[in-house]
PDB file of C-alpha atoms in Angstrom:
ATOM      1  CA  ASP A1132      83.628-131.023  84.559  1.00 68.00           C
ATOM      2  CA  GLN A1133      87.407-131.302  84.543  1.00 79.00           C
ATOM      3  CA  GLN A1134      89.043-129.937  81.439  1.00 89.00           C
ATOM      4  CA  VAL A1135      92.521-131.031  82.518  1.00 92.00           C
ATOM      5  CA  LYS A1136      92.910-134.454  84.078  1.00 94.00           C
ATOM      6  CA  GLN A1137      95.827-136.064  85.828  1.00 95.00           C
ATOM      7  CA  ASN A1138      94.498-139.524  86.558  1.00 92.00           C
ATOM      8  CA  SER A1139      97.414-140.746  88.650  1.00 95.00           C
ATOM      9  CA  PRO A1140      97.437-139.088  92.088  1.00 93.00           C
ATOM     10  CA  SER A1141     100.850-140.549  92.850  1.00 96.00           C
ATOM     11  CA  LEU A1142     103.861-142.169  91.223  1.00 97.00           C
ATOM     12  CA  SER A1143     106.887-143.842  92.773  1.00 98.00           C
ATOM     13  CA  VAL A1144     110.119-144.275  90.824  1.00 98.00           C
ATOM     14  CA  GLN A1145     113.621-145.477  91.611  1.00 98.00           C
ATOM     15  CA  GLU A1146     116.451-142.957  91.409  1.00 98.00           C
ATOM     16  CA  GLY A1147     118.099-142.972  87.995  1.00 97.00           C
ATOM     17  CA  ARG A1148     115.047-144.379  86.213  1.00 98.00           C
ATOM     18  CA  ILE A1149     112.561-142.531  84.042  1.00 98.00           C
ATOM     19  CA  SER A1150     109.506-140.793  85.524  1.00 98.00           C
ATOM     20  CA  ILE A1151     106.526-140.386  83.210  1.00 98.00           C
ATOM     21  CA  LEU A1152     103.692-138.132  84.317  1.00 98.00           C
ATOM     22  CA  ASN A1153     100.551-138.051  82.213  1.00 98.00           C
ATOM     23  CA  CYS A1154      97.902-135.446  81.540  1.00 98.00           C
ATOM     24  CA  ASP A1155      94.738-135.504  79.422  1.00 97.00           C
ATOM     25  CA  TYR A1156      92.595-132.607  78.335  1.00 96.00           C
ATOM     26  CA  THR A1157      89.151-132.246  76.838  1.00 95.00           C
ATOM     27  CA  ASN A1158      89.041-128.702  75.449  1.00 91.00           C
ATOM     28  CA  SER A1159      90.189-128.661  71.831  1.00 92.00           C
ATOM     29  CA  MET A1160      90.736-124.892  72.088  1.00 91.00           C
ATOM     30  CA  PHE A1161      93.732-125.396  74.375  1.00 92.00           C
ATOM     31  CA  ASP A1162      96.871-124.384  72.529  1.00 91.00           C
ATOM     32  CA  TYR A1163      99.447-123.965  75.270  1.00 92.00           C
ATOM     33  CA  PHE A1164     100.437-126.449  77.951  1.00 95.00           C
ATOM     34  CA  LEU A1165     102.654-126.123  80.985  1.00 95.00           C
ATOM     35  CA  TRP A1166     104.045-128.242  83.781  1.00 96.00           C
ATOM     36  CA  TYR A1167     104.613-126.884  87.246  1.00 95.00           C
ATOM     37  CA  LYS A1168     106.442-128.403  90.189  1.00 96.00           C
ATOM     38  CA  LYS A1169     105.285-127.774  93.728  1.00 93.00           C
ATOM     39  CA  TYR A1170     106.811-128.515  97.107  1.00 93.00           C
ATOM     40  CA  PRO A1171     104.613-128.566 100.249  1.00 87.00           C
ATOM     41  CA  ALA A1172     103.659-125.137 101.605  1.00 84.00           C
ATOM     42  CA  GLU A1173     105.305-123.381  98.658  1.00 89.00           C
ATOM     43  CA  GLY A1174     104.070-121.840  95.442  1.00 91.00           C
ATOM     44  CA  PRO A1175     104.373-123.826  92.196  1.00 93.00           C
ATOM     45  CA  THR A1176     107.376-123.134  90.007  1.00 93.00           C
ATOM     46  CA  PHE A1177     107.280-123.269  86.247  1.00 93.00           C
ATOM     47  CA  LEU A1178     109.068-126.258  84.760  1.00 95.00           C
ATOM     48  CA  ILE A1179     108.473-126.532  81.038  1.00 96.00           C
ATOM     49  CA  SER A1180     105.876-125.639  78.429  1.00 94.00           C
ATOM     50  CA  ILE A1181     104.822-126.625  74.934  1.00 95.00           C
ATOM     51  CA  SER A1182     102.816-124.908  72.251  1.00 92.00           C
ATOM     52  CA  SER A1183     100.283-126.833  70.212  1.00 93.00           C
ATOM     53  CA  ILE A1184     102.360-126.298  67.066  1.00 93.00           C
ATOM     54  CA  LYS A1185     104.999-128.638  68.503  1.00 94.00           C
ATOM     55  CA  ASP A1186     104.888-132.226  69.633  1.00 96.00           C
ATOM     56  CA  LYS A1187     108.003-132.213  71.788  1.00 97.00           C
ATOM     57  CA  ASN A1188     109.956-129.787  73.911  1.00 97.00           C
ATOM     58  CA  GLU A1189     113.084-130.640  75.822  1.00 97.00           C
ATOM     59  CA  ASP A1190     114.927-128.863  78.611  1.00 96.00           C
ATOM     60  CA  GLY A1191     117.742-130.802  80.241  1.00 97.00           C
ATOM     61  CA  ARG A1192     116.333-133.819  82.033  1.00 98.00           C
ATOM     62  CA  PHE A1193     112.741-132.753  81.310  1.00 98.00           C
ATOM     63  CA  THR A1194     110.868-133.460  78.092  1.00 98.00           C
ATOM     64  CA  VAL A1195     107.226-132.787  77.378  1.00 98.00           C
ATOM     65  CA  PHE A1196     105.408-134.664  74.625  1.00 98.00           C
ATOM     66  CA  LEU A1197     102.120-133.527  73.129  1.00 98.00           C
ATOM     67  CA  ASN A1198      99.728-135.765  71.209  1.00 97.00           C
ATOM     68  CA  LYS A1199      97.009-133.449  69.941  1.00 96.00           C
ATOM     69  CA  SER A1200      94.881-136.130  68.331  1.00 96.00           C
ATOM     70  CA  ALA A1201      94.699-137.986  71.636  1.00 97.00           C
ATOM     71  CA  LYS A1202      94.486-134.766  73.670  1.00 97.00           C
ATOM     72  CA  HIS A1203      97.287-136.100  75.801  1.00 97.00           C
ATOM     73  CA  LEU A1204     100.581-134.805  77.069  1.00 97.00           C
ATOM     74  CA  SER A1205     103.275-136.326  79.184  1.00 98.00           C
ATOM     75  CA  LEU A1206     106.297-135.158  81.121  1.00 98.00           C
ATOM     76  CA  HIS A1207     109.377-137.355  81.104  1.00 98.00           C
ATOM     77  CA  ILE A1208     112.108-136.906  83.679  1.00 98.00           C
ATOM     78  CA  VAL A1209     115.345-138.745  82.913  1.00 97.00           C
ATOM     79  CA  PRO A1210     117.192-139.619  85.042  1.00 98.00           C
ATOM     80  CA  SER A1211     114.958-139.116  88.068  1.00 98.00           C
ATOM     81  CA  GLN A1212     116.582-137.709  91.198  1.00 97.00           C
ATOM     82  CA  PRO A1213     115.368-137.635  94.818  1.00 97.00           C
ATOM     83  CA  GLY A1214     115.132-133.846  94.564  1.00 96.00           C
ATOM     84  CA  ASP A1215     112.479-134.299  91.893  1.00 97.00           C
ATOM     85  CA  SER A1216     110.084-135.562  94.562  1.00 97.00           C
ATOM     86  CA  ALA A1217     107.213-133.071  94.505  1.00 96.00           C
ATOM     87  CA  VAL A1218     103.695-132.604  93.180  1.00 95.00           C
ATOM     88  CA  TYR A1219     103.563-131.930  89.459  1.00 97.00           C
ATOM     89  CA  PHE A1220     100.686-129.968  87.989  1.00 95.00           C
ATOM     90  CA  CYS A1221      99.714-129.961  84.361  1.00 95.00           C
ATOM     91  CA  ALA A1222      98.076-126.750  83.112  1.00 92.00           C
ATOM     92  CA  ALA A1223      96.531-125.656  79.839  1.00 92.00           C
ATOM     93  CA  SER A1224      95.200-122.502  78.278  1.00 88.00           C
ATOM     94  CA  ALA A1225      93.560-121.303  75.057  1.00 86.00           C
ATOM     95  CA  ARG A1226      96.142-118.534  74.800  1.00 75.00           C
ATOM     96  CA  ASN A1227      95.444-117.452  71.246  1.00 71.00           C
ATOM     97  CA  TYR A1228      91.779-116.911  71.980  1.00 67.00           C
ATOM     98  CA  GLY A1229      92.510-114.203  74.511  1.00 65.00           C
ATOM     99  CA  GLY A1230      90.419-112.945  77.397  1.00 65.00           C
ATOM    100  CA  SER A1231      89.326-115.471  79.974  1.00 67.00           C
ATOM    101  CA  GLN A1232      90.133-118.300  77.543  1.00 65.00           C
ATOM    102  CA  GLY A1233      93.767-117.587  78.229  1.00 72.00           C
ATOM    103  CA  ASN A1234      93.498-118.381  81.911  1.00 78.00           C
ATOM    104  CA  LEU A1235      95.422-121.403  83.068  1.00 84.00           C
ATOM    105  CA  ILE A1236      93.341-124.485  83.894  1.00 87.00           C
ATOM    106  CA  PHE A1237      95.140-126.850  86.239  1.00 89.00           C
ATOM    107  CA  GLY A1238      94.918-130.578  86.772  1.00 91.00           C
ATOM    108  CA  LYS A1239      94.759-132.025  90.286  1.00 91.00           C
ATOM    109  CA  GLY A1240      98.423-132.922  90.333  1.00 93.00           C
ATOM    110  CA  THR A1241     100.528-136.071  90.590  1.00 96.00           C
ATOM    111  CA  LYS A1242     102.749-136.625  93.592  1.00 95.00           C
ATOM    112  CA  LEU A1243     106.089-138.013  92.444  1.00 97.00           C
ATOM    113  CA  SER A1244     108.323-139.853  94.895  1.00 98.00           C
ATOM    114  CA  VAL A1245     111.823-140.724  93.756  1.00 98.00           C
ATOM    115  CA  LYS A1246     113.410-143.373  95.971  1.00 96.00           C
ATOM    116  CA  PRO A1247     117.197-143.368  96.470  1.00 93.00           C
TER     117      PRO A1247
ATOM    118  CA  ASP B 622     115.083-109.310  93.164  1.00 64.00           C
ATOM    119  CA  GLY B 623     111.797-109.376  91.267  1.00 71.00           C
ATOM    120  CA  GLY B 624     109.019-111.601  92.469  1.00 92.00           C
ATOM    121  CA  ILE B 625     105.642-112.023  94.070  1.00 95.00           C
ATOM    122  CA  THR B 626     105.227-111.614  97.785  1.00 95.00           C
ATOM    123  CA  GLN B 627     102.295-113.012  99.678  1.00 96.00           C
ATOM    124  CA  SER B 628     101.699-112.205 103.299  1.00 92.00           C
ATOM    125  CA  PRO B 629     101.214-113.505 105.819  1.00 92.00           C
ATOM    126  CA  LYS B 630     102.402-117.072 105.291  1.00 93.00           C
ATOM    127  CA  TYR B 631     100.032-118.401 107.958  1.00 94.00           C
ATOM    128  CA  LEU B 632      96.754-116.819 108.985  1.00 93.00           C
ATOM    129  CA  PHE B 633      94.152-117.812 111.528  1.00 93.00           C
ATOM    130  CA  ARG B 634      90.648-116.462 111.473  1.00 90.00           C
ATOM    131  CA  LYS B 635      87.669-116.858 113.706  1.00 90.00           C
ATOM    132  CA  GLU B 636      84.429-117.891 112.114  1.00 88.00           C
ATOM    133  CA  GLY B 637      82.372-114.920 110.979  1.00 88.00           C
ATOM    134  CA  GLN B 638      85.360-112.635 110.420  1.00 91.00           C
ATOM    135  CA  ASN B 639      86.573-111.207 107.163  1.00 94.00           C
ATOM    136  CA  VAL B 640      90.278-111.464 106.437  1.00 94.00           C
ATOM    137  CA  THR B 641      92.469-109.957 103.711  1.00 95.00           C
ATOM    138  CA  LEU B 642      95.400-111.732 102.074  1.00 96.00           C
ATOM    139  CA  SER B 643      98.095-109.560 100.561  1.00 97.00           C
ATOM    140  CA  CYS B 644      99.750-110.095  97.183  1.00 97.00           C
ATOM    141  CA  GLU B 645     102.391-107.719  95.802  1.00 97.00           C
ATOM    142  CA  GLN B 646     104.507-108.111  92.672  1.00 96.00           C
ATOM    143  CA  ASN B 647     107.395-106.046  91.329  1.00 95.00           C
ATOM    144  CA  LEU B 648     107.645-107.872  88.001  1.00 92.00           C
ATOM    145  CA  ASN B 649     105.664-105.227  86.144  1.00 91.00           C
ATOM    146  CA  HIS B 650     103.163-107.898  85.138  1.00 90.00           C
ATOM    147  CA  ASP B 651      99.783-106.887  83.820  1.00 88.00           C
ATOM    148  CA  ALA B 652      97.704-109.831  84.963  1.00 88.00           C
ATOM    149  CA  MET B 653      97.283-111.204  88.454  1.00 92.00           C
ATOM    150  CA  TYR B 654      95.388-114.239  89.735  1.00 93.00           C
ATOM    151  CA  TRP B 655      94.200-115.841  92.948  1.00 96.00           C
ATOM    152  CA  TYR B 656      93.992-119.613  93.256  1.00 94.00           C
ATOM    153  CA  ARG B 657      92.895-121.886  96.020  1.00 95.00           C
ATOM    154  CA  GLN B 658      94.391-125.305  96.678  1.00 92.00           C
ATOM    155  CA  ASP B 659      92.685-127.965  98.787  1.00 90.00           C
ATOM    156  CA  PRO B 660      94.132-131.419  99.568  1.00 82.00           C
ATOM    157  CA  GLY B 661      93.857-133.705  96.538  1.00 77.00           C
ATOM    158  CA  GLN B 662      92.602-130.856  94.395  1.00 80.00           C
ATOM    159  CA  GLY B 663      94.215-128.860  91.667  1.00 82.00           C
ATOM    160  CA  LEU B 664      94.498-125.110  91.701  1.00 88.00           C
ATOM    161  CA  ARG B 665      91.093-123.526  91.333  1.00 91.00           C
ATOM    162  CA  LEU B 666      90.776-119.968  90.080  1.00 91.00           C
ATOM    163  CA  ILE B 667      89.020-117.527  92.432  1.00 95.00           C
ATOM    164  CA  TYR B 668      89.495-114.146  90.730  1.00 94.00           C
ATOM    165  CA  TYR B 669      91.737-112.654  88.115  1.00 91.00           C
ATOM    166  CA  SER B 670      92.635-109.198  86.887  1.00 91.00           C
ATOM    167  CA  GLN B 671      94.174-108.411  83.522  1.00 86.00           C
ATOM    168  CA  ILE B 672      94.489-104.651  84.014  1.00 87.00           C
ATOM    169  CA  VAL B 673      94.276-102.108  86.816  1.00 91.00           C
ATOM    170  CA  ASN B 674      90.769-101.310  88.065  1.00 94.00           C
ATOM    171  CA  ASP B 675      89.319-104.369  86.352  1.00 92.00           C
ATOM    172  CA  PHE B 676      88.822-107.931  87.572  1.00 93.00           C
ATOM    173  CA  GLN B 677      86.692-110.950  86.776  1.00 91.00           C
ATOM    174  CA  LYS B 678      85.312-113.871  88.733  1.00 93.00           C
ATOM    175  CA  GLY B 679      86.944-117.227  88.338  1.00 91.00           C
ATOM    176  CA  ASP B 680      85.403-120.623  88.948  1.00 88.00           C
ATOM    177  CA  ILE B 681      84.898-120.304  92.715  1.00 94.00           C
ATOM    178  CA  ALA B 682      84.436-116.586  93.439  1.00 95.00           C
ATOM    179  CA  GLU B 683      81.559-116.899  95.904  1.00 95.00           C
ATOM    180  CA  GLY B 684      82.512-115.619  99.342  1.00 96.00           C
ATOM    181  CA  TYR B 685      85.578-113.740  98.069  1.00 97.00           C
ATOM    182  CA  SER B 686      86.263-110.191  96.932  1.00 97.00           C
ATOM    183  CA  VAL B 687      89.262-108.461  95.348  1.00 98.00           C
ATOM    184  CA  SER B 688      90.479-105.037  94.277  1.00 97.00           C
ATOM    185  CA  ARG B 689      93.091-103.916  91.774  1.00 97.00           C
ATOM    186  CA  GLU B 690      93.811-100.257  92.478  1.00 97.00           C
ATOM    187  CA  LYS B 691      97.496-100.573  91.630  1.00 96.00           C
ATOM    188  CA  LYS B 692      99.314-102.701  89.098  1.00 95.00           C
ATOM    189  CA  GLU B 693     101.541-104.148  91.802  1.00 96.00           C
ATOM    190  CA  SER B 694      98.851-105.177  94.260  1.00 97.00           C
ATOM    191  CA  PHE B 695      95.917-107.612  94.164  1.00 98.00           C
ATOM    192  CA  PRO B 696      94.557-108.242  97.685  1.00 98.00           C
ATOM    193  CA  LEU B 697      92.011-110.979  98.300  1.00 97.00           C
ATOM    194  CA  THR B 698      89.369-110.693 101.013  1.00 97.00           C
ATOM    195  CA  VAL B 699      87.879-113.898 102.349  1.00 96.00           C
ATOM    196  CA  THR B 700      84.483-112.933 103.693  1.00 94.00           C
ATOM    197  CA  SER B 701      82.292-114.612 106.275  1.00 88.00           C
ATOM    198  CA  ALA B 702      80.121-115.798 103.373  1.00 88.00           C
ATOM    199  CA  GLN B 703      82.811-118.245 102.305  1.00 89.00           C
ATOM    200  CA  LYS B 704      81.620-121.530 103.812  1.00 88.00           C
ATOM    201  CA  ASN B 705      84.904-123.448 103.719  1.00 90.00           C
ATOM    202  CA  PRO B 706      87.700-120.896 103.859  1.00 92.00           C
ATOM    203  CA  THR B 707      90.416-123.148 105.302  1.00 94.00           C
ATOM    204  CA  ALA B 708      92.807-123.701 102.394  1.00 94.00           C
ATOM    205  CA  PHE B 709      96.132-122.780 100.845  1.00 94.00           C
ATOM    206  CA  TYR B 710      95.845-119.592  98.779  1.00 96.00           C
ATOM    207  CA  LEU B 711      98.176-118.808  95.916  1.00 95.00           C
ATOM    208  CA  CYS B 712      98.641-115.549  94.061  1.00 96.00           C
ATOM    209  CA  ALA B 713     100.156-115.489  90.589  1.00 93.00           C
ATOM    210  CA  SER B 714     101.005-113.022  87.862  1.00 91.00           C
ATOM    211  CA  THR B 715     101.765-113.188  84.158  1.00 86.00           C
ATOM    212  CA  PRO B 716     103.574-110.763  81.865  1.00 78.00           C
ATOM    213  CA  TYR B 717     100.858-110.681  79.241  1.00 67.00           C
ATOM    214  CA  GLY B 718      97.104-110.154  79.308  1.00 54.00           C
ATOM    215  CA  ALA B 719      96.541-113.858  78.705  1.00 52.00           C
ATOM    216  CA  ALA B 720      98.154-116.685  80.585  1.00 53.00           C
ATOM    217  CA  SER B 721     101.776-117.370  79.929  1.00 67.00           C
ATOM    218  CA  GLU B 722     104.271-118.824  82.356  1.00 81.00           C
ATOM    219  CA  ALA B 723     102.573-117.728  85.549  1.00 86.00           C
ATOM    220  CA  PHE B 724     104.817-116.789  88.445  1.00 90.00           C
ATOM    221  CA  PHE B 725     103.505-117.778  91.845  1.00 93.00           C
ATOM    222  CA  GLY B 726     103.932-116.410  95.327  1.00 95.00           C
ATOM    223  CA  GLN B 727     104.803-118.653  98.250  1.00 94.00           C
ATOM    224  CA  GLY B 728     101.206-118.958  99.363  1.00 95.00           C
ATOM    225  CA  THR B 729      99.153-118.186 102.451  1.00 95.00           C
ATOM    226  CA  ARG B 730      97.749-120.948 104.591  1.00 94.00           C
ATOM    227  CA  LEU B 731      94.417-119.783 106.037  1.00 95.00           C
ATOM    228  CA  THR B 732      92.876-121.696 108.909  1.00 94.00           C
ATOM    229  CA  VAL B 733      89.500-120.952 110.440  1.00 90.00           C
ATOM    230  CA  VAL B 734      89.410-121.623 114.176  1.00 86.00           C
TER     231      VAL B 734
END
């Protein structure tokens, strides 16, 4: 049973426009959420995170929004650039509960293609 | 430079053989993790270790074994009991006992021939 769901396997966006990647979760104990970016045959790199005490976190072109009541988060990339083309993974953990609850649970990823 | 090093990058194994994937980190992180990635799948947790000489099974531990004799090292052995070992394997570490921003290695692509 998937606790973290990324329902869109792929997304195509024009350069300069906004990319919106979505993620849903089912475990109400999750209190920390992260986005990772991954290129083929490489390890994921951390992009941005958000704690459950916030509803928005911004870092340059990347903004993550968290809607706790809907158990939904989204990553906005504005403006999108061809170099943003990669697979984006959403991850969540119940960090404050400690132990194995703090392990990261990953979604299946969304492949973003930004067209020049 | 600090980081996580996985070796080798590509590995071929004959059916029925055990093989060990290396993961070394010089970030002084306490916790280390092994994930497996298959096409169209997320990252699934195989094993994790929060301190030296201790490790726990993740969601798909069957057919795998690990050791954590040193803080810097967390090797993963893929045994002949693993029915579908061909995959991309990722090692990660975090600076705290629980998950934070995990740092990943570059991965090892294992192919069974």
